[in-house]
Coordinates of N, CA and C in Angstrom, one line a residue:
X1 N -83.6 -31.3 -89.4 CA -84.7 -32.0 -88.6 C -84.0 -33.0 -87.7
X2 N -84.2 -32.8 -86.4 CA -83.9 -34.2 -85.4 C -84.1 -35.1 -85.6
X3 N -83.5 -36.3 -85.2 CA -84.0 -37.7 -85.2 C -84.9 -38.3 -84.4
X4 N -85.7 -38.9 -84.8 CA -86.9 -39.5 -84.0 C -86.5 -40.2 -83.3
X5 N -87.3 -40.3 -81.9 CA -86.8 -41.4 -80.9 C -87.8 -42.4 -80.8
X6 N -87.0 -43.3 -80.6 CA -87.8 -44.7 -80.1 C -88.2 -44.9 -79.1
X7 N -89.6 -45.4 -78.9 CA -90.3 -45.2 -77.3 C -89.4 -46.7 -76.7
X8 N -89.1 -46.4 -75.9 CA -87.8 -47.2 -75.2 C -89.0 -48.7 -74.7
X9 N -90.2 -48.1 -74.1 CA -91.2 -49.3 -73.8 C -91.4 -50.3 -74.6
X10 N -91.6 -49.7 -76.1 CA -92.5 -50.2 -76.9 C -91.2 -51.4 -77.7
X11 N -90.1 -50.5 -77.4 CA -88.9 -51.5 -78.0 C -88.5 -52.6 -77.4
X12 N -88.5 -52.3 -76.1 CA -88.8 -54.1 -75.0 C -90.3 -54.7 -75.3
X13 N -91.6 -54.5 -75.3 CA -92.4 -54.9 -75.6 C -92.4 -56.2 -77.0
X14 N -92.0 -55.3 -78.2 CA -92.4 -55.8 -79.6 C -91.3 -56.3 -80.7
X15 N -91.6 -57.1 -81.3 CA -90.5 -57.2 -81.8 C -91.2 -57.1 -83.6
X16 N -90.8 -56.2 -84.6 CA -91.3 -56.7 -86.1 C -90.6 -57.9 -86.9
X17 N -91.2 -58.8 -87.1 CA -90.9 -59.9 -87.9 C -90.3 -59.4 -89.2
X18 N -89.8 -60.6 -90.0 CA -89.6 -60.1 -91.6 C -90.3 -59.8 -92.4
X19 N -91.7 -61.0 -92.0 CA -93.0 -60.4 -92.8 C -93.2 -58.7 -92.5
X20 N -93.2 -58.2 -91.5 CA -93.8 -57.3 -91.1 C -94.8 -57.1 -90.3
X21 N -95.3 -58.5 -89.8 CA -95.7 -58.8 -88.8 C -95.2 -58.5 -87.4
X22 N -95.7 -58.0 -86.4 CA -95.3 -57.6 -85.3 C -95.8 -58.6 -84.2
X23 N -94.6 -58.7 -83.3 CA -94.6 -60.0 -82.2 C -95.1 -59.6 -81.0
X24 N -95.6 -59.8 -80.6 CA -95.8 -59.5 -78.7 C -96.3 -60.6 -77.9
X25 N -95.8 -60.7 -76.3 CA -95.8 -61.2 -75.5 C -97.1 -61.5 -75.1
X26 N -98.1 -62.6 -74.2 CA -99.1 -62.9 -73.7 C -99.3 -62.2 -72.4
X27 N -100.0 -61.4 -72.2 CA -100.6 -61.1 -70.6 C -101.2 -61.7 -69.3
X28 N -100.9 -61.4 -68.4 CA -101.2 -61.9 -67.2 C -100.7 -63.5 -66.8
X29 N -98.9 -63.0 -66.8 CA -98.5 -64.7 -66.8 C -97.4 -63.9 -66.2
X30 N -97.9 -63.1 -65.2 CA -96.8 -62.7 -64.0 C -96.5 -63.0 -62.7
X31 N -97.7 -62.9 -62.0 CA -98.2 -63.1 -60.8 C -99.7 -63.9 -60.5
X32 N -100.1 -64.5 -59.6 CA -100.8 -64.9 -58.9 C -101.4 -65.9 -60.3
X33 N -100.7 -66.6 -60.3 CA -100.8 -68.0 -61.2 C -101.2 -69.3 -60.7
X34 N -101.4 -69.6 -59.2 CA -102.1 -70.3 -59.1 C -103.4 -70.5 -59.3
X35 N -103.7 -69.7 -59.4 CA -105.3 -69.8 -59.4 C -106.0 -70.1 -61.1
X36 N -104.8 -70.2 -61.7 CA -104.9 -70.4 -63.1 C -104.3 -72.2 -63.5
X37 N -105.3 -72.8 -64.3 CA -105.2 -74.1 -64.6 C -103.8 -74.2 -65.2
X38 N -103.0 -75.7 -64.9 CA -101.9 -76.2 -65.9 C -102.1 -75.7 -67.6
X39 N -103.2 -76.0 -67.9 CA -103.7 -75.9 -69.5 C -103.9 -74.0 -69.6
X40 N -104.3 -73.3 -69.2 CA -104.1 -72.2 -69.1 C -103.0 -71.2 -69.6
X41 N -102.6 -71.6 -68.0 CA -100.6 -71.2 -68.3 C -100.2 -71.6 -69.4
X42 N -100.2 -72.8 -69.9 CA -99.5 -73.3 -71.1 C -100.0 -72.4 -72.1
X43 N -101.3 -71.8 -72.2 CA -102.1 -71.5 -73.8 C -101.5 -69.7 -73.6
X44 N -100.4 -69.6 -72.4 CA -100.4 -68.0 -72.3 C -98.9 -68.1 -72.7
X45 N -97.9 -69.2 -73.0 CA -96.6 -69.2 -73.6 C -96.7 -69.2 -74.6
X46 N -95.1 -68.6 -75.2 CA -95.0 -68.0 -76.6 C -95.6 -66.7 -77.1
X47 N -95.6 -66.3 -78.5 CA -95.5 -65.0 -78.9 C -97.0 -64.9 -79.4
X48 N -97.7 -64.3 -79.7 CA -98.8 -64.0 -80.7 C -98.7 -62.7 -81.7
X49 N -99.3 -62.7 -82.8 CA -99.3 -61.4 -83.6 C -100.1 -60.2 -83.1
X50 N -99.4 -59.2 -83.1 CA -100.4 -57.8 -82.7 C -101.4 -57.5 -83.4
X51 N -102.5 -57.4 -82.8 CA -103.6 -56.9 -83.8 C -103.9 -56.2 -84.3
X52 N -104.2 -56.0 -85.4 CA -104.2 -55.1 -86.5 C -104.6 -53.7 -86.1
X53 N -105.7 -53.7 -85.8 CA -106.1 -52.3 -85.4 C -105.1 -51.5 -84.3
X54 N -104.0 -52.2 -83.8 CA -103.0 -51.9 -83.2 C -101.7 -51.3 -84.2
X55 N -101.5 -52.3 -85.0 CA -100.5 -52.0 -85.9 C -99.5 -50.8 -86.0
X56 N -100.7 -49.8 -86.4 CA -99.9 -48.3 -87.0 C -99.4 -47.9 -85.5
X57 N -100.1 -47.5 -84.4 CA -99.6 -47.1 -83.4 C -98.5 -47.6 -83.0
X58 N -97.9 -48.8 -82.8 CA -96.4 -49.8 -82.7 C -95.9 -49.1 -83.7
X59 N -95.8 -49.3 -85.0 CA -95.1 -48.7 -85.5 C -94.8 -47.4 -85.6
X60 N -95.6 -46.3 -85.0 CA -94.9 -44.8 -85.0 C -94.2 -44.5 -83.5
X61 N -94.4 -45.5 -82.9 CA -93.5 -45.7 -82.2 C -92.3 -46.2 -81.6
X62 N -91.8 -47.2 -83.0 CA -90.7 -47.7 -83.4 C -90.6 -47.3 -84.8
X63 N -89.6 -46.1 -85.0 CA -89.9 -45.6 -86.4 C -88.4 -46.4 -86.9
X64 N -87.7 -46.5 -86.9 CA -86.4 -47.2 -86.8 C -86.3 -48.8 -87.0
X65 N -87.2 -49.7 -86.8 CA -87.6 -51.1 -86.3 C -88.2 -51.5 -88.2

């Protein structure tokens, strides 16, 4: 049987914790940011947990991770 590949996207995207918990980046903190408050911006830095009903899909797509 082949080796399963890793979706190359999903591997920049996410990262799995030790828990097992999965890491991902905040949205819409690319472009056109002025129009978004100081306190805003701030609350869209750092990592958040992926949500659950997400979970399985991330991981069949980092089978390796």
């Amino acid at each position: 049987m082949p080796k399963m590949k890793t979706k190359k996207s999903a591997s920049k995207r996410f990262k799995i914790r030790a828990s097992g918990s999965i890491k991902r980046g905040q949205a819409a903190k690319r472009h056109l940011l002025t129009k978004r408050t100081t306190k805003n911006k701030r609350q869209l830095r750092g990592a958040v947990n992926m949500h659950e009903a997400d979970v399985k899909s991330v991981r069949r797509m980092l089978p390796y991770a």
